[in-house]
JSON list of C-alpha atoms in Angstrom, two decimals:
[
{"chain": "A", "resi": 1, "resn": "UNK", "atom": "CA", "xyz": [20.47, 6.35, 21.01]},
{"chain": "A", "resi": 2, "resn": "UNK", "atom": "CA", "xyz": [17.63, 6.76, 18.14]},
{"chain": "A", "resi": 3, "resn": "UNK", "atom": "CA", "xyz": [20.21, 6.07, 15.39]},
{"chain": "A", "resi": 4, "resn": "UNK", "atom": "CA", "xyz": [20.44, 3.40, 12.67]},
{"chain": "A", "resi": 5, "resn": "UNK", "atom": "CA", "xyz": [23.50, 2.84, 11.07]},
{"chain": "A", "resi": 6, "resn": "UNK", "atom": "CA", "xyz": [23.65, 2.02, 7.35]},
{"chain": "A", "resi": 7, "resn": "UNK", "atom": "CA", "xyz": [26.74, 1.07, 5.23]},
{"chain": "A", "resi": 8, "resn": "UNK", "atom": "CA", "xyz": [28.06, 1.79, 3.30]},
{"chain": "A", "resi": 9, "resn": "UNK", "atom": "CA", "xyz": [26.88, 5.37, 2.77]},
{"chain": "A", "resi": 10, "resn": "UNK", "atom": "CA", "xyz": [27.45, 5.04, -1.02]},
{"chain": "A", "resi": 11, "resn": "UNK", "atom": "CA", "xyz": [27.55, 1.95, -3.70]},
{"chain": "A", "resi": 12, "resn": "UNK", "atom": "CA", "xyz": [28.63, 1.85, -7.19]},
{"chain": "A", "resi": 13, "resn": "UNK", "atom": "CA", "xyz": [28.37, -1.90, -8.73]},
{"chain": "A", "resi": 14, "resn": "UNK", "atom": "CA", "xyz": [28.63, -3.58, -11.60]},
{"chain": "A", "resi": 15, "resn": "UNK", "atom": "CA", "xyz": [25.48, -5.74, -12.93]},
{"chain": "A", "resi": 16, "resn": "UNK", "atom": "CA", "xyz": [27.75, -8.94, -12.22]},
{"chain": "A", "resi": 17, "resn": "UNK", "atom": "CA", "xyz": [28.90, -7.97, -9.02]},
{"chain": "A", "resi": 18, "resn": "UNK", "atom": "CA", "xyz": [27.45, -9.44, -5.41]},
{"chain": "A", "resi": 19, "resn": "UNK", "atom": "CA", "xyz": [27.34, -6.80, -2.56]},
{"chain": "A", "resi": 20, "resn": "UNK", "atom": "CA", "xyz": [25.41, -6.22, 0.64]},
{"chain": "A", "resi": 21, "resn": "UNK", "atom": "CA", "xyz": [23.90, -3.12, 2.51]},
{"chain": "A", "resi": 22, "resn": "UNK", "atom": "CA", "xyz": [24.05, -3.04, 6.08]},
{"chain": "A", "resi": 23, "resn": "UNK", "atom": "CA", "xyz": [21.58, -1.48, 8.89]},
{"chain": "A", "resi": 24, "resn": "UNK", "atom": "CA", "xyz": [22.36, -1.78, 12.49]},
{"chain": "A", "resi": 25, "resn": "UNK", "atom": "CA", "xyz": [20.26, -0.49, 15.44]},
{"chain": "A", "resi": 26, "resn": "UNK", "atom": "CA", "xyz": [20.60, -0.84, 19.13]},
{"chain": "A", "resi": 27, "resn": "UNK", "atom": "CA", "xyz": [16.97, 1.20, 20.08]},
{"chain": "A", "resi": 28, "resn": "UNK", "atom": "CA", "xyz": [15.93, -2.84, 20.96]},
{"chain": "A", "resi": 29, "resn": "UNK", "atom": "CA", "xyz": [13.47, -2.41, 18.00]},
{"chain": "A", "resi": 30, "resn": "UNK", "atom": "CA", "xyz": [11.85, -6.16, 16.87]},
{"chain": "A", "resi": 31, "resn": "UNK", "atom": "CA", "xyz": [10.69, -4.54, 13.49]},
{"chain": "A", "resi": 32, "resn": "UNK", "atom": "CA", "xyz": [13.27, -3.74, 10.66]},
{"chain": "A", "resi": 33, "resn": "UNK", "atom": "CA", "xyz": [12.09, -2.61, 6.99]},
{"chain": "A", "resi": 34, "resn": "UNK", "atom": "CA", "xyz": [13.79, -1.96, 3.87]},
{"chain": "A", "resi": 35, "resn": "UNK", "atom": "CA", "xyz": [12.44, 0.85, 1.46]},
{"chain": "A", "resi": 36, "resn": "UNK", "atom": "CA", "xyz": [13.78, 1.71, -1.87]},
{"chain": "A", "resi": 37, "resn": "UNK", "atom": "CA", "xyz": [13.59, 5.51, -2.79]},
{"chain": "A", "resi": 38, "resn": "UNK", "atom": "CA", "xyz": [14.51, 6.34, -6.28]},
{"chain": "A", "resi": 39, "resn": "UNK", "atom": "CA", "xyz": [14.53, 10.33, -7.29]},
{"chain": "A", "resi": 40, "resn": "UNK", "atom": "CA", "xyz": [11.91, 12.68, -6.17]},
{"chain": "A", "resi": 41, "resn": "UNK", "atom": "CA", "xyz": [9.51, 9.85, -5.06]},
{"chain": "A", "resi": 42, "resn": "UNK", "atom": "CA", "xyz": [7.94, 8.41, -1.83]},
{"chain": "A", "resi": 43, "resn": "UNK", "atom": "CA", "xyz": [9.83, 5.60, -0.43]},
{"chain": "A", "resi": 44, "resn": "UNK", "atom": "CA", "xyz": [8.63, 2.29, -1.40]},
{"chain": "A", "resi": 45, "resn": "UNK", "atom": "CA", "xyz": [8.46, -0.85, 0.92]},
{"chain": "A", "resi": 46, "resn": "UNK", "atom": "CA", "xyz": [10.32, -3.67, 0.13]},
{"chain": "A", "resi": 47, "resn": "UNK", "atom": "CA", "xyz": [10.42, -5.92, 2.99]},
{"chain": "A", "resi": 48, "resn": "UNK", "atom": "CA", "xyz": [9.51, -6.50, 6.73]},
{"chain": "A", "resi": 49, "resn": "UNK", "atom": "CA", "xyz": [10.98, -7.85, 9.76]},
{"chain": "A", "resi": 50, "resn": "UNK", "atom": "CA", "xyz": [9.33, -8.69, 12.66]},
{"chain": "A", "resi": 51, "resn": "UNK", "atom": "CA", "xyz": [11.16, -10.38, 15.39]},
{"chain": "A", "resi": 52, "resn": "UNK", "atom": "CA", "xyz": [13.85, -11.67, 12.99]},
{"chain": "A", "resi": 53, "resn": "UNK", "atom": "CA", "xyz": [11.45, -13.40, 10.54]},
{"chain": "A", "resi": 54, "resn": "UNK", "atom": "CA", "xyz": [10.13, -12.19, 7.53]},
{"chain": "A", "resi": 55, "resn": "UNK", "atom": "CA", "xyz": [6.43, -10.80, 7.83]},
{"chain": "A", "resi": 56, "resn": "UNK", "atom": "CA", "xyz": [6.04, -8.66, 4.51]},
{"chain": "A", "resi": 57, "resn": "UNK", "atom": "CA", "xyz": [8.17, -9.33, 1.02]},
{"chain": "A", "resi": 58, "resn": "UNK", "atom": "CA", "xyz": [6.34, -6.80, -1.67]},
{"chain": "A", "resi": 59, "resn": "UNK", "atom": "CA", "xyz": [7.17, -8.88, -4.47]},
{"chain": "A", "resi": 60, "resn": "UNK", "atom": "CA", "xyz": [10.93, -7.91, -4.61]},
{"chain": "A", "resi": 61, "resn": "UNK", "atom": "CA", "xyz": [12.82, -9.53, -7.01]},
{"chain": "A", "resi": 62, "resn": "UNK", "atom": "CA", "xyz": [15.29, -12.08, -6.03]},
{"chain": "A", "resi": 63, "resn": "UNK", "atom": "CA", "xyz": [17.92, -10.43, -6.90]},
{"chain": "A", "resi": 64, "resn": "UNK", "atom": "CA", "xyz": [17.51, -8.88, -3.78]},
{"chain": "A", "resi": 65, "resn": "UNK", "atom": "CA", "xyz": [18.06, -11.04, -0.84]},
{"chain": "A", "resi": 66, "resn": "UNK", "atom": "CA", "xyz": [17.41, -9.66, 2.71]},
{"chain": "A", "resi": 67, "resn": "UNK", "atom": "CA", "xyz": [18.62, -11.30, 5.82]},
{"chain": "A", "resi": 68, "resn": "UNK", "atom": "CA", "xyz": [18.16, -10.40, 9.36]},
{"chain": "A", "resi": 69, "resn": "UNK", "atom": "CA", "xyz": [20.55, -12.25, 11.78]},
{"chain": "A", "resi": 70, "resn": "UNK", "atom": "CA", "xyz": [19.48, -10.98, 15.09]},
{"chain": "A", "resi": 71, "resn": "UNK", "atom": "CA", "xyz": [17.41, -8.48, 16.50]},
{"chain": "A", "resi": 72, "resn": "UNK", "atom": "CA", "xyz": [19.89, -5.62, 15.85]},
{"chain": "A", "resi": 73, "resn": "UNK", "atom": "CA", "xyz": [21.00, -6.54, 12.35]},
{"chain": "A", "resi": 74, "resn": "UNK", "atom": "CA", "xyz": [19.56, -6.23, 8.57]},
{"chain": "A", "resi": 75, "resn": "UNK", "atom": "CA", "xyz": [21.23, -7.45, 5.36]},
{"chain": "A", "resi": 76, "resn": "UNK", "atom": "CA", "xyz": [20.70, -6.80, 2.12]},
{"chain": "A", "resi": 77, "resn": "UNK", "atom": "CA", "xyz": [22.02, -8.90, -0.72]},
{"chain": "A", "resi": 78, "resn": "UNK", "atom": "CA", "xyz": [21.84, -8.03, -3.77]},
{"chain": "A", "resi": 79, "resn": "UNK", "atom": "CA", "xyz": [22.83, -10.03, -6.82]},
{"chain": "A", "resi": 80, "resn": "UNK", "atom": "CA", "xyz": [22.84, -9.51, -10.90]},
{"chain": "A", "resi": 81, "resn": "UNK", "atom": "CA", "xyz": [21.32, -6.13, -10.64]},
{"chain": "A", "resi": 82, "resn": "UNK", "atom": "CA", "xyz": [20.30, -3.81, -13.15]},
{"chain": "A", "resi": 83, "resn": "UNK", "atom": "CA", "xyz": [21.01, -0.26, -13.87]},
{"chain": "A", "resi": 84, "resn": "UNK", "atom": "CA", "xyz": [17.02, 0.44, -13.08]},
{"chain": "A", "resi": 85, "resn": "UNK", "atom": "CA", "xyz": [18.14, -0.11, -9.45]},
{"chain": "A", "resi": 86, "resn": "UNK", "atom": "CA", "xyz": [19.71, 2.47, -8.78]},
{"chain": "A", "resi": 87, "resn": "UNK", "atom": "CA", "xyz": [18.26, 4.67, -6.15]},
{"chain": "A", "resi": 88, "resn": "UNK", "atom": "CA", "xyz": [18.61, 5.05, -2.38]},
{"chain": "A", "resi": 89, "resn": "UNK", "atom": "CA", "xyz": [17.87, 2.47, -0.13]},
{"chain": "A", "resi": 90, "resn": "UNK", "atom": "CA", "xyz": [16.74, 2.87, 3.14]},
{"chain": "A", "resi": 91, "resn": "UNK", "atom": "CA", "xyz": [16.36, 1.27, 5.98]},
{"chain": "A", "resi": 92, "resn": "UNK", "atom": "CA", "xyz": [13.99, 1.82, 9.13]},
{"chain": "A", "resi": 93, "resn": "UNK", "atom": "CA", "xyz": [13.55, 0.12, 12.25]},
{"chain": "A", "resi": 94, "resn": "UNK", "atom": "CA", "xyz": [10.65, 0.40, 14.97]},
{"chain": "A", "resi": 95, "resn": "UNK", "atom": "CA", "xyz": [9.46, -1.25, 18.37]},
{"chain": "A", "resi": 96, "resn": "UNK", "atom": "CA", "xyz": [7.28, -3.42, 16.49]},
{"chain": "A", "resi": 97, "resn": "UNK", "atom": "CA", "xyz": [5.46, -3.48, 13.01]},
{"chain": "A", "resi": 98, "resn": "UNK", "atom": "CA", "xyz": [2.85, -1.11, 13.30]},
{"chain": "A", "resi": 99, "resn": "UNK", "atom": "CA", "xyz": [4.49, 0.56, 16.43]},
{"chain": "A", "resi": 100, "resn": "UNK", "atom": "CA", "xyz": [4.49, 4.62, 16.88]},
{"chain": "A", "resi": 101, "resn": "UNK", "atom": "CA", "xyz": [7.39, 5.57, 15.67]},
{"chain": "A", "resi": 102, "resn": "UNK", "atom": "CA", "xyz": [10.05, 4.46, 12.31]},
{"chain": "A", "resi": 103, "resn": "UNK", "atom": "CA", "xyz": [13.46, 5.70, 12.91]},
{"chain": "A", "resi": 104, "resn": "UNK", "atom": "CA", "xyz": [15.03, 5.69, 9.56]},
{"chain": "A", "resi": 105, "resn": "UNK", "atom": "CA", "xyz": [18.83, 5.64, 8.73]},
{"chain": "A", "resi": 106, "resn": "UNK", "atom": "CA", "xyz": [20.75, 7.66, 5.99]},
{"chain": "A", "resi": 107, "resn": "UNK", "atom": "CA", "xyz": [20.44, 5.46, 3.41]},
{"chain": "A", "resi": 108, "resn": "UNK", "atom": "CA", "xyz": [22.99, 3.87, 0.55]},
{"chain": "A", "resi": 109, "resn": "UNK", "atom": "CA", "xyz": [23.23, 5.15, -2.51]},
{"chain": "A", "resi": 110, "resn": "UNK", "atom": "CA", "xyz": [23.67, 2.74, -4.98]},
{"chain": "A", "resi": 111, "resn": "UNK", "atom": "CA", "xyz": [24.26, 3.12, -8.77]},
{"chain": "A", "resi": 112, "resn": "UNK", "atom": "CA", "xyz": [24.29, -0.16, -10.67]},
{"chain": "A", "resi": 113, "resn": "UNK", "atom": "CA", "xyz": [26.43, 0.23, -13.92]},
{"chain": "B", "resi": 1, "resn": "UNK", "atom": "CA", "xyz": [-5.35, 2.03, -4.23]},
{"chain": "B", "resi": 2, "resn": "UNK", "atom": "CA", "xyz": [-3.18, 2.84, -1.96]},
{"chain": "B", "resi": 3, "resn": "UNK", "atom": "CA", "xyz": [-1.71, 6.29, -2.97]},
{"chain": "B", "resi": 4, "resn": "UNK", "atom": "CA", "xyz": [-1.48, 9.25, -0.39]},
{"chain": "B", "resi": 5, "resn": "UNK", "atom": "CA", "xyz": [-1.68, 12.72, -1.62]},
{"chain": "B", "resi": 6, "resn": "UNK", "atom": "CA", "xyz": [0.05, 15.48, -1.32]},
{"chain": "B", "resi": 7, "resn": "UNK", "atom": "CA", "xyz": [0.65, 18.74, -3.25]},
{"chain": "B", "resi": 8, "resn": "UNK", "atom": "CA", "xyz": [4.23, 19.06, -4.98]},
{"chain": "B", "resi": 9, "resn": "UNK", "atom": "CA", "xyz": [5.14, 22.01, -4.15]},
{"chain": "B", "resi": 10, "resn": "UNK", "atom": "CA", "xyz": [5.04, 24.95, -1.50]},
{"chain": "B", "resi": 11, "resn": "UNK", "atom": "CA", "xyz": [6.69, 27.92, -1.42]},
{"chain": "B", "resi": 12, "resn": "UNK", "atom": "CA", "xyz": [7.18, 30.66, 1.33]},
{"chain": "B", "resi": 13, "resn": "UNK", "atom": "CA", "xyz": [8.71, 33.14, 2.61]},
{"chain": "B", "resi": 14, "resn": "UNK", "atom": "CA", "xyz": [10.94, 33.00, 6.19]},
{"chain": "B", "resi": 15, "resn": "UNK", "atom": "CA", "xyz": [9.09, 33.99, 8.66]},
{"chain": "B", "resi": 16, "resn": "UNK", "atom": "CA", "xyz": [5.67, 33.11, 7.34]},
{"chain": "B", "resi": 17, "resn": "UNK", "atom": "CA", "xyz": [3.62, 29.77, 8.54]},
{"chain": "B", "resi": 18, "resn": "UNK", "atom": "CA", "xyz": [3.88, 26.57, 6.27]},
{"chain": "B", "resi": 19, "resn": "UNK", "atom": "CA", "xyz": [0.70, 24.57, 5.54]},
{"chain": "B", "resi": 20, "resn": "UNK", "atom": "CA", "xyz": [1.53, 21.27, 3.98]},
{"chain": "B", "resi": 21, "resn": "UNK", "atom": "CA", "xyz": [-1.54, 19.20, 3.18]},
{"chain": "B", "resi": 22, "resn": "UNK", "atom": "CA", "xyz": [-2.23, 15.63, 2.89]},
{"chain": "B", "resi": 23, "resn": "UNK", "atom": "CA", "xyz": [-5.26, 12.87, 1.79]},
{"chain": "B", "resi": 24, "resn": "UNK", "atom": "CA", "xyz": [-4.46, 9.43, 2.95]},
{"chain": "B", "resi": 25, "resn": "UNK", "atom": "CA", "xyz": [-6.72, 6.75, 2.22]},
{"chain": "B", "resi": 26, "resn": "UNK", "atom": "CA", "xyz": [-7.59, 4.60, 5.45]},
{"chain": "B", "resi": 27, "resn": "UNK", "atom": "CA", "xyz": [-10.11, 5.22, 7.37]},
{"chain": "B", "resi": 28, "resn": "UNK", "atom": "CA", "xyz": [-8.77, 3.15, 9.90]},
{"chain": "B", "resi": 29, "resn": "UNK", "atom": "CA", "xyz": [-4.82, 4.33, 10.34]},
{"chain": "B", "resi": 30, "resn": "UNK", "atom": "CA", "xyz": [-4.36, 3.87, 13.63]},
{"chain": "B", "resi": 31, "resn": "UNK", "atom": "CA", "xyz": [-1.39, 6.29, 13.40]},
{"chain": "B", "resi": 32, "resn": "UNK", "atom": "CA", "xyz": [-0.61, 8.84, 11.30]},
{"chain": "B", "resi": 33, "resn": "UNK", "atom": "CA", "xyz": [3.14, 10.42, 10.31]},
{"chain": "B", "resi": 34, "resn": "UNK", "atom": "CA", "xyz": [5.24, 13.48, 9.05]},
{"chain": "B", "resi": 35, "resn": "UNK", "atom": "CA", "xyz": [8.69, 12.89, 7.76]},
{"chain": "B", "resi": 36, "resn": "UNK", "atom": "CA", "xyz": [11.39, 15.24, 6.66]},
{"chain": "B", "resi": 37, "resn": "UNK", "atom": "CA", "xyz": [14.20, 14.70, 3.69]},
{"chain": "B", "resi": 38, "resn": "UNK", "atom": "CA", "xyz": [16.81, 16.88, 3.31]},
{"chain": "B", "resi": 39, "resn": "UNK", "atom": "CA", "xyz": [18.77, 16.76, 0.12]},
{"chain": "B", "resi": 40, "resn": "UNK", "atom": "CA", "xyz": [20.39, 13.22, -0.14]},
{"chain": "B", "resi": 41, "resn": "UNK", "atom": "CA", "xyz": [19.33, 12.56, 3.53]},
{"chain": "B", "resi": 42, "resn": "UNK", "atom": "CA", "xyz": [17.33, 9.25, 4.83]},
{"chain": "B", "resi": 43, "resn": "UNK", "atom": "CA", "xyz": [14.05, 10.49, 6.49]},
{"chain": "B", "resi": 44, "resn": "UNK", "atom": "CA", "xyz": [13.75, 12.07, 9.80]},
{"chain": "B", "resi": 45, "resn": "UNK", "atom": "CA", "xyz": [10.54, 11.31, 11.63]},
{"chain": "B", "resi": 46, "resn": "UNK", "atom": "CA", "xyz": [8.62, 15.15, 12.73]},
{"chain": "B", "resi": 47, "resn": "UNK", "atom": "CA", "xyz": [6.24, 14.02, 14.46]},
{"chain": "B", "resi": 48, "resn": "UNK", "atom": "CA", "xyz": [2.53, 11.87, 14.44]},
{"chain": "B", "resi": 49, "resn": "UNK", "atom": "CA", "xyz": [-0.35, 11.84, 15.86]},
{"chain": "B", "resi": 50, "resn": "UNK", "atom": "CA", "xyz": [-3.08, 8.85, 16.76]},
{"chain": "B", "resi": 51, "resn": "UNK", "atom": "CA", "xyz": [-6.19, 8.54, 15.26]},
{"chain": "B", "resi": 52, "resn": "UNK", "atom": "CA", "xyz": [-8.35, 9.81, 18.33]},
{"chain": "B", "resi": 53, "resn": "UNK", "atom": "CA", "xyz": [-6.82, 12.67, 18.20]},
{"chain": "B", "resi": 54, "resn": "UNK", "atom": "CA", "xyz": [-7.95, 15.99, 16.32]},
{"chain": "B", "resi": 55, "resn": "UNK", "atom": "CA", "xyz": [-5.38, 18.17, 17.02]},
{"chain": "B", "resi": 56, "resn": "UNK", "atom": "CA", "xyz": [-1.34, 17.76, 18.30]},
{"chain": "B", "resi": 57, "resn": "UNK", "atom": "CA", "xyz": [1.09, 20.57, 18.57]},
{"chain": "B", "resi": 58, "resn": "UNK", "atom": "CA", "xyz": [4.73, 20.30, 19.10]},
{"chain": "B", "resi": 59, "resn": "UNK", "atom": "CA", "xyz": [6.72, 23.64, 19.39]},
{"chain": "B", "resi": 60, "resn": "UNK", "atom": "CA", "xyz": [6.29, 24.98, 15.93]},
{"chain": "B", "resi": 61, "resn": "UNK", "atom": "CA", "xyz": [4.44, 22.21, 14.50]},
{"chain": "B", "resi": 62, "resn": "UNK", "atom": "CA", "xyz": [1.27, 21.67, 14.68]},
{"chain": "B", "resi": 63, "resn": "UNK", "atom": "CA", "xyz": [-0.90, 18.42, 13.30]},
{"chain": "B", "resi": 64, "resn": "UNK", "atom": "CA", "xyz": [-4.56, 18.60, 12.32]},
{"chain": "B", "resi": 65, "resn": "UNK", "atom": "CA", "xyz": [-6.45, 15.32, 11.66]},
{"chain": "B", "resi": 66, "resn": "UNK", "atom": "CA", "xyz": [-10.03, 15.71, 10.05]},
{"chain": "B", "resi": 67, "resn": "UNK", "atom": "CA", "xyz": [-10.82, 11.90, 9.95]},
{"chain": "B", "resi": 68, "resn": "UNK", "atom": "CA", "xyz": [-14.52, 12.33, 8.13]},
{"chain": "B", "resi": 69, "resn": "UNK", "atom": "CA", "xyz": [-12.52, 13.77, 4.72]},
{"chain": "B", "resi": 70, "resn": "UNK", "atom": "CA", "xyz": [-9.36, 11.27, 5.74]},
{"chain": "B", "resi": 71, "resn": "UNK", "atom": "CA", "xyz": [-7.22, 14.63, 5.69]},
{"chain": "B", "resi": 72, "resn": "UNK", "atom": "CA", "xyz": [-4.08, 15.31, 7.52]},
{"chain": "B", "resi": 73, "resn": "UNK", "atom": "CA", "xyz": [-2.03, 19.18, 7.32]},
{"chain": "B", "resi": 74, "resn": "UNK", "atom": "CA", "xyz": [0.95, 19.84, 8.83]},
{"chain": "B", "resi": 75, "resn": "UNK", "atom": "CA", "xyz": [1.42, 23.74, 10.07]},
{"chain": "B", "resi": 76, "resn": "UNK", "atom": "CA", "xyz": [5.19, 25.19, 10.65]},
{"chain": "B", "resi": 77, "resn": "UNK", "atom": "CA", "xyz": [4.88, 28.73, 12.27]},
{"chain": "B", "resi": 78, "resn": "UNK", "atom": "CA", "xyz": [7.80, 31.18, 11.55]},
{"chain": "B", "resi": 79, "resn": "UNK", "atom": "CA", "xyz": [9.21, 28.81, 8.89]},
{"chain": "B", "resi": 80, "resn": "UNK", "atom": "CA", "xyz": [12.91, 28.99, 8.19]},
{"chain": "B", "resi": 81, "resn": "UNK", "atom": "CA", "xyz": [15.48, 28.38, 5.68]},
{"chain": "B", "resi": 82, "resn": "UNK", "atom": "CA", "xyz": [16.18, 25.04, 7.09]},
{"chain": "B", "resi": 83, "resn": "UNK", "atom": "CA", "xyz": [12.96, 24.03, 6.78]},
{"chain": "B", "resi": 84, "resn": "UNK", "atom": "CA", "xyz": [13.57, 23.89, 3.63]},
{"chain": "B", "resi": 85, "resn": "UNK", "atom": "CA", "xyz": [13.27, 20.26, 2.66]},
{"chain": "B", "resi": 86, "resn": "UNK", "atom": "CA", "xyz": [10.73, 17.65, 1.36]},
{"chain": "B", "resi": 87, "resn": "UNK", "atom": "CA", "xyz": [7.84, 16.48, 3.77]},
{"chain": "B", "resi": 88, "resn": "UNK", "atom": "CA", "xyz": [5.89, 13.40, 3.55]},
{"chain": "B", "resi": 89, "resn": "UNK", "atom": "CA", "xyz": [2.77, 12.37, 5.29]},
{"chain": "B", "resi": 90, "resn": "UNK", "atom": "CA", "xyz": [2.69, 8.65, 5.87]},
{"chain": "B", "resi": 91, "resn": "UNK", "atom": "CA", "xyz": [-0.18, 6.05, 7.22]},
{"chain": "B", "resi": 92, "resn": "UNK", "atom": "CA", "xyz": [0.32, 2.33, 8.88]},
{"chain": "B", "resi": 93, "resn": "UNK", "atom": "CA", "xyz": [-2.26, 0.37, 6.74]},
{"chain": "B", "resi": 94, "resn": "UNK", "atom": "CA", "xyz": [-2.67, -3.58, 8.19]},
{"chain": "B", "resi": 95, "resn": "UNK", "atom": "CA", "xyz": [-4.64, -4.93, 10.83]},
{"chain": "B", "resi": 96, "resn": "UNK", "atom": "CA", "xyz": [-2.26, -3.98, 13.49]},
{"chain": "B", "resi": 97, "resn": "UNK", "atom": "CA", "xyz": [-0.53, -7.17, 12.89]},
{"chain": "B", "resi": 98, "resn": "UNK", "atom": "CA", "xyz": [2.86, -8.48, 11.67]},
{"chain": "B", "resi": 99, "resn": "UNK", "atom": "CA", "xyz": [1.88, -7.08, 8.00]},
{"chain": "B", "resi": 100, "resn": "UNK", "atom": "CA", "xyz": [0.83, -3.68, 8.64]},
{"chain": "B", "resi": 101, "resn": "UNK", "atom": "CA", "xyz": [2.68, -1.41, 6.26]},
{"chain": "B", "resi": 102, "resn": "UNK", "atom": "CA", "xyz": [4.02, 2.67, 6.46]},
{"chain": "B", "resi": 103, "resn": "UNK", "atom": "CA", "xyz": [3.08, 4.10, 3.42]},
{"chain": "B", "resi": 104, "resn": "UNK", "atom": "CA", "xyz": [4.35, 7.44, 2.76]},
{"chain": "B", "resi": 105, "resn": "UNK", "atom": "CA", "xyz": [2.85, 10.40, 0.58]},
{"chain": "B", "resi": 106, "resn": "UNK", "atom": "CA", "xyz": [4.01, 11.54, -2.79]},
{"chain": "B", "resi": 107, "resn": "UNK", "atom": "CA", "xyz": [5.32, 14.47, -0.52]},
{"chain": "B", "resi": 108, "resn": "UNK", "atom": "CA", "xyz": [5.91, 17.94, -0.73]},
{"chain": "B", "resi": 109, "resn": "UNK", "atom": "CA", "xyz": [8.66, 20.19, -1.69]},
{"chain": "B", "resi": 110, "resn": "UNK", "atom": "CA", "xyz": [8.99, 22.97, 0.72]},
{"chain": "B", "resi": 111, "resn": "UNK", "atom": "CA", "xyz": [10.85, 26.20, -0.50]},
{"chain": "B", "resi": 112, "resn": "UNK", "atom": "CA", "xyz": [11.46, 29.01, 2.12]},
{"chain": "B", "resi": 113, "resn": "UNK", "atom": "CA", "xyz": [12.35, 32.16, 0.48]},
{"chain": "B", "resi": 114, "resn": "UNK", "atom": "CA", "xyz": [14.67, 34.46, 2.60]}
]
């Protein structure tokens, strides 16, 4: 199984709403990242997990909020957003930071209106 | 800075080899990446190739690394309609550590003519 899971596949919210993106993987990976893709651009980091604790936040607003529960598990909160966040996010997961090979998932689409 | 070049755009016809070029900027990448995106896809991983290595082919893919100009091409022989896509070239800057990063490309729109 090389998959990770994200959900929902797509999100439309308001710019008072709280929601959260999901990522899920069972490869046994220790490293989880979040990247932020808007239209016909590279994906740009956001934040790193290694072994469940944060190792890398790329000055993210706090609006968003990641979270990693356990090994197999990544959150994303988000909170008061604004319509310049739109875009896909996406979310990867490797052995370990640095390791040979990022499996990335699908990806939520979110619109914030 | 960190940005990792790549030309926009490429377009051939089916049938013909791809050559999709890339400039990253770290001399000392231990690893180095090609990605595929599909239209409203996440990012599926092509294949990569380690920094001691000049040269890695994989079926119809083929890497070449020329460390001195930090320049990385990716070559798709007999290139098909579904290769159509956009490719990015990525690099793992850090000291190895808990904060290395993947930094991806500006990529490169493939178009494969039928």
């Amino acid at each position: 199984d090389t998959e990770v899971t994200q959900t929902p596949k797509h999100l439309v919210m308001g710019m008072t709403n709280k929601k959260s993106l999901k990522c899920e993987q069972h490869m046994g990976h220790r490293a989880m990242y979040w990247y932020k893709q808007k239209a016909k651009k590279p994906p740009e980091l956001m934040f790193v997990y290694s072994y469940e604790k944060l190792s890398i936040n790329e000055s993210v607003p706090s609006r968003f909020s990641p979270e990693c529960p356990n090994s197999s598990l990544l959150n994303l909160h988000l909170h008061a957003l604004q319509p310049e966040d739109s875009a896909l996010y996406l979310c990867a997961s490797s052995h370990r930071v640095g390791g040979t090979e990022a499996f990335f998932g699908q990806g939520t689409r979110l619109t914030v209106v | 800075g960190e940005d990792v070049e790549q030309s926009l755009f490429l377009s051939v016809r089916e049938g013909d080899s791809s050559v999709i070029n890339c400039t990253y900027t770290d001399s000392s990448s231990t690893y180095l990446y090609w990605y595929k995106q599909e239209p409203g896809a996440g990012l599926q991983l092509l294949t990569y190739i380690f920094s001691n290595m000049d040269m890695k082919q994989d079926q119809r893919l083929t890497v070449l690394l020329n460390k001195k100009d930090k320049h990385l091409s990716l070559r798709i022989a007999d290139t098909q309609t579904g290769d159509s896509a956009i490719y990015f070239c990525a690099e793992t800057l850090g000291d190895g550590g808990a904060t290395n990063k993947l930094i991806f490309g500006t990529g490169t729109l493939l178009a494969v003519q039928p």
